[in-house]
mmCIF file of C-alpha atoms (C1' of nucleotides) in Angstrom:
data_model
loop_
_atom_site.group_PDB
_atom_site.id
_atom_site.type_symbol
_atom_site.label_atom_id
_atom_site.label_comp_id
_atom_site.label_asym_id
_atom_site.label_seq_id
_atom_site.Cartn_x
_atom_site.Cartn_y
_atom_site.Cartn_z
ATOM 1 C CA MET O 1 2.046 12.072 -19.794
ATOM 2 C CA LYS O 2 3.278 14.278 -22.407
ATOM 3 C CA LYS O 3 5.541 13.385 -25.370
ATOM 4 C CA ILE O 4 9.052 12.273 -24.435
ATOM 5 C CA PRO O 5 10.929 15.359 -26.020
ATOM 6 C CA GLU O 6 8.520 17.763 -23.939
ATOM 7 C CA ILE O 7 9.421 15.682 -20.844
ATOM 8 C CA LEU O 8 12.946 15.894 -21.312
ATOM 9 C CA ASP O 9 12.578 19.744 -21.733
ATOM 10 C CA LYS O 10 10.823 20.004 -18.506
ATOM 11 C CA LEU O 11 13.117 17.944 -16.659
ATOM 12 C CA ARG O 12 16.251 19.716 -18.070
ATOM 13 C CA ARG O 13 14.255 23.118 -16.882
ATOM 14 C CA THR O 14 13.777 21.617 -13.541
ATOM 15 C CA GLY O 15 17.224 20.751 -12.892
ATOM 16 C CA PHE O 16 17.215 17.123 -13.662
ATOM 17 C CA LYS O 17 19.700 15.372 -15.846
ATOM 18 C CA LEU O 18 19.074 13.621 -18.788
ATOM 19 C CA THR O 19 20.377 9.967 -18.634
ATOM 20 C CA PRO O 20 20.062 6.862 -20.515
ATOM 21 C CA GLN O 21 18.280 5.044 -17.935
ATOM 22 C CA ARG O 22 15.673 7.735 -17.586
ATOM 23 C CA LEU O 23 14.998 7.647 -21.106
ATOM 24 C CA ALA O 24 14.442 4.339 -21.116
ATOM 25 C CA ILE O 25 11.992 4.162 -18.274
ATOM 26 C CA LEU O 26 10.143 6.981 -20.182
ATOM 27 C CA GLU O 27 10.081 4.800 -23.507
ATOM 28 C CA VAL O 28 8.414 2.210 -21.388
ATOM 29 C CA LEU O 29 5.821 4.365 -19.746
ATOM 30 C CA GLN O 30 5.067 6.291 -22.896
ATOM 31 C CA GLY O 31 1.484 5.095 -24.235
ATOM 32 C CA ASN O 32 1.481 2.290 -21.539
ATOM 33 C CA THR O 33 -2.025 1.580 -20.209
ATOM 34 C CA ASP O 34 -1.161 -1.314 -18.148
ATOM 35 C CA HIS O 35 -0.489 0.520 -15.026
ATOM 36 C CA PRO O 36 2.753 -1.246 -14.208
ATOM 37 C CA SER O 37 4.220 -1.686 -10.784
ATOM 38 C CA ALA O 38 7.910 -0.577 -10.183
ATOM 39 C CA SER O 39 9.019 -4.286 -10.733
ATOM 40 C CA MET O 40 7.041 -4.567 -14.174
ATOM 41 C CA ILE O 41 8.874 -1.453 -15.393
ATOM 42 C CA TYR O 42 12.060 -2.638 -13.860
ATOM 43 C CA GLN O 43 11.750 -5.993 -16.083
ATOM 44 C CA SER O 44 10.669 -4.079 -19.234
ATOM 45 C CA VAL O 45 13.379 -1.468 -19.054
ATOM 46 C CA ARG O 46 15.880 -4.283 -18.474
ATOM 47 C CA ASP O 47 14.980 -5.804 -21.688
ATOM 48 C CA ARG O 48 16.629 -2.819 -23.660
ATOM 49 C CA TYR O 49 18.724 -1.672 -20.722
ATOM 50 C CA PRO O 50 19.912 -4.865 -18.954
ATOM 51 C CA MET O 51 22.275 -2.993 -16.262
ATOM 52 C CA ILE O 52 19.767 -0.878 -14.700
ATOM 53 C CA SER O 53 19.058 -1.143 -10.988
ATOM 54 C CA PHE O 54 15.939 -1.204 -9.184
ATOM 55 C CA ALA O 55 16.996 1.866 -7.329
ATOM 56 C CA THR O 56 17.082 3.795 -10.252
ATOM 57 C CA VAL O 57 13.782 2.974 -11.151
ATOM 58 C CA TYR O 58 12.245 4.086 -8.149
ATOM 59 C CA LYS O 59 14.322 7.211 -7.871
ATOM 60 C CA THR O 60 13.186 8.081 -11.566
ATOM 61 C CA LEU O 61 9.432 7.325 -10.680
ATOM 62 C CA LYS O 62 9.823 9.624 -7.874
ATOM 63 C CA VAL O 63 11.148 12.461 -10.178
ATOM 64 C CA LEU O 64 8.324 11.740 -12.753
ATOM 65 C CA GLU O 65 5.810 12.115 -9.662
ATOM 66 C CA LYS O 66 7.373 15.335 -8.901
ATOM 67 C CA VAL O 67 6.992 16.880 -12.534
ATOM 68 C CA ASP O 68 3.546 15.343 -12.728
ATOM 69 C CA GLU O 69 4.220 12.957 -15.585
ATOM 70 C CA VAL O 70 3.154 9.705 -13.695
ATOM 71 C CA ARG O 71 0.592 9.049 -10.996
ATOM 72 C CA PRO O 72 1.000 6.601 -8.491
ATOM 73 C CA LEU O 73 -2.227 4.347 -7.919
ATOM 74 C CA THR O 74 -3.033 2.701 -4.503
ATOM 75 C CA ILE O 75 -5.486 0.508 -6.281
ATOM 76 C CA VAL O 76 -4.015 -2.663 -5.043
ATOM 77 C CA GLU O 77 -2.963 -3.572 -1.582
ATOM 78 C CA ASP O 78 0.809 -3.400 -0.764
ATOM 79 C CA LYS O 79 2.193 -2.239 -4.010
ATOM 80 C CA LEU O 80 1.786 0.946 -5.952
ATOM 81 C CA ASN O 81 1.165 1.183 -9.630
ATOM 82 C CA TYR O 82 1.956 3.971 -11.870
ATOM 83 C CA ASP O 83 -0.073 5.393 -14.462
ATOM 84 C CA PRO O 84 1.668 7.570 -17.043
ATOM 85 C CA ASP O 85 -1.902 8.924 -18.149
ATOM 86 C CA THR O 86 -2.350 11.927 -15.672
ATOM 87 C CA SER O 87 -5.354 13.204 -17.178
ATOM 88 C CA PRO O 88 -8.464 12.731 -14.797
ATOM 89 C CA HIS O 89 -9.963 9.302 -15.013
ATOM 90 C CA HIS O 90 -10.969 6.756 -12.746
ATOM 91 C CA HIS O 91 -9.757 2.784 -12.285
ATOM 92 C CA PHE O 92 -11.064 -0.591 -12.203
ATOM 93 C CA HIS O 93 -9.535 -3.507 -10.713
ATOM 94 C CA CYS O 94 -10.646 -6.956 -11.886
ATOM 95 C CA ARG O 95 -10.187 -9.401 -8.872
ATOM 96 C CA ALA O 96 -9.947 -12.309 -11.567
ATOM 97 C CA CYS O 97 -7.220 -11.187 -14.037
ATOM 98 C CA ARG O 98 -5.834 -8.584 -11.916
ATOM 99 C CA ARG O 99 -5.856 -5.792 -14.531
ATOM 100 C CA ILE O 100 -6.492 -2.132 -13.903
ATOM 101 C CA ILE O 101 -8.656 -0.913 -16.431
ATOM 102 C CA ASP O 102 -8.930 2.783 -17.080
ATOM 103 C CA VAL O 103 -12.310 4.464 -16.878
ATOM 104 C CA PHE O 104 -12.966 7.673 -18.179
ATOM 105 C CA PRO O 105 -16.287 9.175 -16.776
ATOM 106 C CA SER O 106 -18.584 11.231 -19.059
ATOM 107 C CA GLU O 107 -18.528 13.832 -16.413
ATOM 108 C CA ASP O 108 -17.133 13.809 -13.065
ATOM 109 C CA PRO O 109 -15.184 16.891 -12.136
ATOM 110 C CA MET O 110 -13.071 16.890 -9.112
ATOM 111 C CA PRO O 111 -14.748 19.008 -6.355
ATOM 112 C CA SER O 112 -12.355 21.876 -5.477
ATOM 113 C CA SER O 113 -13.506 21.448 -2.054
ATOM 114 C CA ILE O 114 -15.769 18.967 0.232
ATOM 115 C CA ASP O 115 -16.855 19.316 3.736
ATOM 116 C CA GLY O 116 -14.861 22.559 3.944
ATOM 117 C CA HIS O 117 -11.713 20.660 3.041
ATOM 118 C CA GLN O 118 -9.365 21.579 -0.169
ATOM 119 C CA VAL O 119 -9.200 19.036 -2.418
ATOM 120 C CA ASP O 120 -6.064 18.869 -4.505
ATOM 121 C CA LYS O 121 -6.415 15.508 -6.026
ATOM 122 C CA TYR O 122 -8.525 12.278 -5.779
ATOM 123 C CA GLN O 123 -9.012 8.989 -6.896
ATOM 124 C CA VAL O 124 -11.923 6.665 -7.769
ATOM 125 C CA TYR O 125 -11.347 3.212 -7.678
ATOM 126 C CA PHE O 126 -13.677 0.398 -8.634
ATOM 127 C CA TYR O 127 -13.168 -3.253 -7.948
ATOM 128 C CA GLY O 128 -14.863 -6.200 -9.403
ATOM 129 C CA LEU O 129 -15.256 -8.592 -12.346
ATOM 130 C CA CYS O 130 -14.187 -7.072 -15.646
ATOM 131 C CA ALA O 131 -16.206 -7.773 -18.938
ATOM 132 C CA ASP O 132 -13.762 -10.331 -20.250
ATOM 133 C CA CYS O 133 -13.779 -12.236 -17.179
ATOM 134 C CA ALA O 134 -17.157 -12.335 -16.486
ATOM 135 C CA GLY O 135 -17.858 -13.628 -19.871
ATOM 136 C CA ARG O 136 -15.283 -16.292 -19.029
ATOM 137 C CA LYS O 137 -17.299 -17.294 -16.163
ATOM 138 C CA ASP O 138 -20.739 -17.502 -18.018
ATOM 139 C CA ALA O 139 -19.193 -19.580 -20.744
ATOM 140 C CA MET I 1 -19.667 -2.428 12.024
ATOM 141 C CA LYS I 2 -22.645 -3.648 13.804
ATOM 142 C CA LYS I 3 -23.124 -3.530 17.576
ATOM 143 C CA ILE I 4 -20.689 -6.124 19.512
ATOM 144 C CA PRO I 5 -23.047 -8.668 20.632
ATOM 145 C CA GLU I 6 -24.276 -9.007 17.012
ATOM 146 C CA ILE I 7 -20.731 -8.986 15.545
ATOM 147 C CA LEU I 8 -19.957 -12.044 18.253
ATOM 148 C CA ASP I 9 -23.007 -13.748 17.019
ATOM 149 C CA LYS I 10 -22.098 -13.518 13.455
ATOM 150 C CA LEU I 11 -18.624 -14.958 14.318
ATOM 151 C CA ARG I 12 -19.802 -17.662 15.842
ATOM 152 C CA ARG I 13 -22.462 -18.671 13.339
ATOM 153 C CA THR I 14 -19.609 -18.376 10.727
ATOM 154 C CA GLY I 15 -17.549 -20.760 12.919
ATOM 155 C CA PHE I 16 -14.977 -18.375 14.313
ATOM 156 C CA LYS I 17 -14.292 -18.740 17.976
ATOM 157 C CA LEU I 18 -14.653 -15.610 20.471
ATOM 158 C CA THR I 19 -11.697 -14.665 22.345
ATOM 159 C CA PRO I 20 -10.636 -11.964 24.636
ATOM 160 C CA GLN I 21 -8.245 -10.615 22.240
ATOM 161 C CA ARG I 22 -11.353 -10.533 19.617
ATOM 162 C CA LEU I 23 -13.456 -8.808 21.905
ATOM 163 C CA ALA I 24 -10.436 -6.487 22.723
ATOM 164 C CA ILE I 25 -10.194 -5.312 19.181
ATOM 165 C CA LEU I 26 -13.917 -5.194 18.505
ATOM 166 C CA GLU I 27 -14.130 -2.529 21.549
ATOM 167 C CA VAL I 28 -11.308 -0.601 20.038
ATOM 168 C CA LEU I 29 -12.789 -0.359 16.691
ATOM 169 C CA GLN I 30 -16.459 0.015 17.744
ATOM 170 C CA GLY I 31 -17.196 3.759 17.137
ATOM 171 C CA ASN I 32 -13.857 4.679 16.076
ATOM 172 C CA THR I 33 -13.635 7.221 13.350
ATOM 173 C CA ASP I 34 -10.008 7.627 13.230
ATOM 174 C CA HIS I 35 -9.487 4.829 10.308
ATOM 175 C CA PRO I 36 -6.647 3.234 12.407
ATOM 176 C CA SER I 37 -3.875 1.297 10.964
ATOM 177 C CA ALA I 38 -2.782 -2.200 12.435
ATOM 178 C CA SER I 39 -0.041 -0.687 14.649
ATOM 179 C CA MET I 40 -2.523 1.955 15.799
ATOM 180 C CA ILE I 41 -4.916 -0.908 16.553
ATOM 181 C CA TYR I 42 -2.081 -2.895 18.210
ATOM 182 C CA GLN I 43 -1.118 -0.058 20.628
ATOM 183 C CA SER I 44 -4.819 0.676 21.573
ATOM 184 C CA VAL I 45 -5.684 -2.844 22.477
ATOM 185 C CA ARG I 46 -2.443 -3.093 24.156
ATOM 186 C CA ASP I 47 -3.664 -0.582 26.739
ATOM 187 C CA ARG I 48 -6.137 -3.029 27.837
ATOM 188 C CA TYR I 49 -5.009 -6.297 26.957
ATOM 189 C CA PRO I 50 -0.998 -5.922 27.352
ATOM 190 C CA MET I 51 -0.276 -9.513 26.134
ATOM 191 C CA ILE I 52 -1.864 -9.430 22.703
ATOM 192 C CA SER I 53 0.611 -9.861 19.605
ATOM 193 C CA PHE I 54 0.878 -8.121 16.517
ATOM 194 C CA ALA I 55 -0.015 -11.472 14.613
ATOM 195 C CA THR I 56 -3.199 -11.598 16.358
ATOM 196 C CA VAL I 57 -4.274 -8.169 15.381
ATOM 197 C CA TYR I 58 -3.576 -8.787 11.805
ATOM 198 C CA LYS I 59 -5.270 -12.216 11.686
ATOM 199 C CA THR I 60 -8.409 -10.733 13.635
ATOM 200 C CA LEU I 61 -8.444 -7.916 11.107
ATOM 201 C CA LYS I 62 -8.632 -10.488 8.134
ATOM 202 C CA VAL I 63 -11.342 -12.248 10.112
ATOM 203 C CA LEU I 64 -13.435 -9.139 10.389
ATOM 204 C CA GLU I 65 -12.966 -8.297 6.873
ATOM 205 C CA LYS I 66 -14.249 -11.823 5.786
ATOM 206 C CA VAL I 67 -17.525 -10.920 7.966
ATOM 207 C CA ASP I 68 -17.348 -7.553 6.312
ATOM 208 C CA GLU I 69 -17.177 -5.531 9.584
ATOM 209 C CA VAL I 70 -14.260 -3.532 8.683
ATOM 210 C CA ARG I 71 -12.975 -2.150 5.445
ATOM 211 C CA PRO I 72 -9.475 -1.721 4.507
ATOM 212 C CA LEU I 73 -8.485 1.538 3.085
ATOM 213 C CA THR I 74 -5.600 1.952 0.655
ATOM 214 C CA ILE I 75 -5.786 5.879 0.833
ATOM 215 C CA VAL I 76 -2.272 6.103 2.364
ATOM 216 C CA GLU I 77 0.885 4.629 0.383
ATOM 217 C CA ASP I 78 2.227 1.510 1.990
ATOM 218 C CA LYS I 79 0.200 0.911 4.588
ATOM 219 C CA LEU I 80 -3.544 -0.162 5.197
ATOM 220 C CA ASN I 81 -5.824 1.688 7.375
ATOM 221 C CA TYR I 82 -9.284 0.148 8.693
ATOM 222 C CA ASP I 83 -12.699 1.693 8.815
ATOM 223 C CA PRO I 84 -15.268 -0.230 11.052
ATOM 224 C CA ASP I 85 -17.965 1.913 9.290
ATOM 225 C CA THR I 86 -18.698 -0.349 6.310
ATOM 226 C CA SER I 87 -21.621 1.893 5.079
ATOM 227 C CA PRO I 88 -21.118 3.582 1.799
ATOM 228 C CA HIS I 89 -19.171 6.827 2.361
ATOM 229 C CA HIS I 90 -15.808 8.191 0.971
ATOM 230 C CA HIS I 91 -12.444 9.459 2.748
ATOM 231 C CA PHE I 92 -10.479 12.689 2.603
ATOM 232 C CA HIS I 93 -6.915 12.517 3.395
ATOM 233 C CA CYS I 94 -5.093 15.842 4.851
ATOM 234 C CA ARG I 95 -1.576 15.909 3.564
ATOM 235 C CA ALA I 96 -0.525 18.281 6.806
ATOM 236 C CA CYS I 97 -2.385 16.617 9.869
ATOM 237 C CA ARG I 98 -2.490 13.245 8.238
ATOM 238 C CA ARG I 99 -5.978 12.587 9.346
ATOM 239 C CA ILE I 100 -8.295 10.341 7.292
ATOM 240 C CA ILE I 101 -11.640 12.082 7.589
ATOM 241 C CA ASP I 102 -14.980 10.661 6.715
ATOM 242 C CA VAL I 103 -16.953 12.164 3.965
ATOM 243 C CA PHE I 104 -20.785 11.482 3.355
ATOM 244 C CA PRO I 105 -21.923 12.059 -0.134
ATOM 245 C CA SER I 106 -25.414 13.591 -0.445
ATOM 246 C CA GLU I 107 -25.950 11.213 -3.231
ATOM 247 C CA ASP I 108 -23.284 8.975 -4.925
ATOM 248 C CA PRO I 109 -24.712 5.383 -5.448
ATOM 249 C CA MET I 110 -22.069 2.888 -6.500
ATOM 250 C CA PRO I 111 -22.476 2.036 -9.983
ATOM 251 C CA SER I 112 -23.495 -1.914 -10.477
ATOM 252 C CA SER I 113 -21.478 -1.511 -13.735
ATOM 253 C CA ILE I 114 -19.014 0.566 -15.319
ATOM 254 C CA ASP I 115 -17.795 0.264 -19.075
ATOM 255 C CA GLY I 116 -19.374 -3.192 -19.107
ATOM 256 C CA HIS I 117 -17.375 -4.323 -15.843
ATOM 257 C CA GLN I 118 -19.329 -5.754 -12.850
ATOM 258 C CA VAL I 119 -18.621 -3.354 -9.974
ATOM 259 C CA ASP I 120 -18.626 -5.108 -6.225
ATOM 260 C CA LYS I 121 -17.087 -2.284 -4.396
ATOM 261 C CA TYR I 122 -15.606 1.152 -4.549
ATOM 262 C CA GLN I 123 -13.695 3.431 -3.150
ATOM 263 C CA VAL I 124 -13.239 7.432 -3.646
ATOM 264 C CA TYR I 125 -10.192 9.061 -2.052
ATOM 265 C CA PHE I 126 -9.976 12.890 -1.676
ATOM 266 C CA TYR I 127 -6.650 14.326 -1.023
ATOM 267 C CA GLY I 128 -5.853 17.770 0.271
ATOM 268 C CA LEU I 129 -5.588 20.228 3.053
ATOM 269 C CA CYS I 130 -8.314 19.722 5.859
ATOM 270 C CA ALA I 131 -10.313 22.862 6.894
ATOM 271 C CA ASP I 132 -8.747 22.978 10.237
ATOM 272 C CA CYS I 133 -5.155 22.731 8.745
ATOM 273 C CA ALA I 134 -6.171 25.485 5.983
ATOM 274 C CA GLY I 135 -7.327 27.548 8.786
ATOM 275 C CA ARG I 136 -4.102 27.399 10.774
ATOM 276 C CA LYS I 137 -2.128 28.284 7.601
ATOM 277 C CA ASP I 138 -4.000 31.591 6.941
ATOM 278 C CA ALA I 139 -3.566 32.392 10.566
ATOM 279 C "C1'" DG E 1 34.482 20.966 -12.078
ATOM 280 C "C1'" DT E 2 30.431 20.541 -10.100
ATOM 281 C "C1'" DA E 3 26.388 19.073 -9.178
ATOM 282 C "C1'" DC E 4 23.401 15.169 -9.619
ATOM 283 C "C1'" DT E 5 22.797 10.202 -10.778
ATOM 284 C "C1'" DT E 6 23.675 5.291 -10.768
ATOM 285 C "C1'" DG E 7 24.080 0.992 -8.727
ATOM 286 C "C1'" DC E 8 24.907 -1.836 -4.890
ATOM 287 C "C1'" DA E 9 23.790 -3.749 -0.445
ATOM 288 C "C1'" DA E 10 22.119 -2.945 3.433
ATOM 289 C "C1'" DA E 11 18.256 -1.195 6.125
ATOM 290 C "C1'" DC E 12 13.331 -0.430 6.769
ATOM 291 C "C1'" DA E 13 8.103 -0.842 7.276
ATOM 292 C "C1'" DG E 14 4.156 -3.077 7.142
ATOM 293 C "C1'" DT E 15 2.480 -7.520 6.610
ATOM 294 C "C1'" DT E 16 2.374 -12.751 6.451
ATOM 295 C "C1'" DT E 17 3.483 -17.432 8.004
ATOM 296 C "C1'" DG E 18 5.109 -21.767 10.546
ATOM 297 C "C1'" DC E 19 4.772 -23.910 14.571
ATOM 298 C "C1'" DA E 20 4.393 -25.192 19.527
ATOM 299 C "C1'" DT E 21 1.406 -24.044 22.981
ATOM 300 C "C1'" DA E 22 -3.292 -22.511 24.862
ATOM 301 C "C1'" DG E 23 -7.914 -22.230 24.961
ATOM 302 C "C1'" DG E 24 -13.103 -21.902 23.184
ATOM 303 C "C1'" DC E 25 -16.849 -24.653 22.812
ATOM 304 C "C1'" DG A 1 -11.134 -33.871 22.913
ATOM 305 C "C1'" DC A 2 -11.114 -31.309 18.650
ATOM 306 C "C1'" DC A 3 -10.158 -27.849 16.300
ATOM 307 C "C1'" DT A 4 -9.471 -23.032 16.094
ATOM 308 C "C1'" DA A 5 -6.509 -19.178 17.932
ATOM 309 C "C1'" DT A 6 -2.297 -17.233 19.888
ATOM 310 C "C1'" DG A 7 2.354 -15.710 20.098
ATOM 311 C "C1'" DC A 8 6.526 -15.602 19.068
ATOM 312 C "C1'" DA A 9 10.085 -15.333 15.644
ATOM 313 C "C1'" DA A 10 11.269 -15.520 11.304
ATOM 314 C "C1'" DA A 11 10.400 -14.905 6.663
ATOM 315 C "C1'" DC A 12 8.830 -11.814 2.643
ATOM 316 C "C1'" DT A 13 7.484 -8.040 -0.211
ATOM 317 C "C1'" DG A 14 7.942 -3.576 -1.646
ATOM 318 C "C1'" DT A 15 10.471 0.282 -1.251
ATOM 319 C "C1'" DT A 16 14.067 3.510 0.730
ATOM 320 C "C1'" DT A 17 18.477 5.020 1.946
ATOM 321 C "C1'" DG A 18 23.862 5.780 2.229
ATOM 322 C "C1'" DC A 19 27.598 5.826 -0.137
ATOM 323 C "C1'" DA A 20 31.292 5.404 -3.596
ATOM 324 C "C1'" DA A 21 32.272 5.821 -8.258
ATOM 325 C "C1'" DG A 22 30.287 7.508 -12.687
ATOM 326 C "C1'" DT A 23 28.321 11.005 -15.814
ATOM 327 C "C1'" DA A 24 25.615 15.119 -17.887
ATOM 328 C "C1'" DC A 25 26.097 19.608 -18.578
#
DNA sequence: GTACTTGCAAACAGTTTGCATAGGC
DNA sequence: GCCTATGCAAACTGTTTGCAAGTAC
């Protein structure tokens, strides 16, 4: 995700309007590495913008997906999590603390095709026990 | 997924019972490379076992997950797909025909740990246009 | 003023659960 | 006979949608 003013520009250029709700959501996402779900975003936004609705959160996330400023993750079954960092990287999901942790591979370029199929996007999900939780178990 | 008699043995050993419903589900899954969703499985099973219920399909899939004979995929948003091939391989999702296609990497072993986090399982999902659909577009 | 956006509530899809009945072993 | 499995319906979760009222530009 770019800096907020740049995103606002991009939205305006794409024909989207700037609303306080959208700004509040952008502020919650900016720099966020928690990979929040829609409901986590809703709750955080509500702290600073109490009258926001769930529908607006979902609709705004769709807009941000469209302008490629947020990436939906299907790492957890039955809900989506959102990553404002759209740079190429992977994710690790800890089965104990349930955190989603960024993993930046030293090198792992997305193939442009595989078995003759054209690849536009890819996701790598790791599952297991994170370093913190593994340490806690041993102790 | 192993051969059906072996799975039946495994189920019995693990304390699960053998029912016609479970057998019918196993028969549908055996050798299936379509990565069906629960509802696709339900429909296929119904052809040969018309009185089966959705709940049974879901419960059986949970059992098969537990004995590691089926692998749930989160490649598509908002539903699970099931892969009876539990050998290590990746998946490609075509945005046009919506198929999920197996991808067997020449080499791509699962790391046992990454950034100090213990990895038990991983999934690689590719998204794009499959060879068939890309060809169709050009024509 | 003209879209586009919001917020609400209702709708929806996929999945899970409680419970009475059926059936495997 | 014991205990698990089935089937139904209801419940639940996350997400989407229709629409009237509000608002950015």
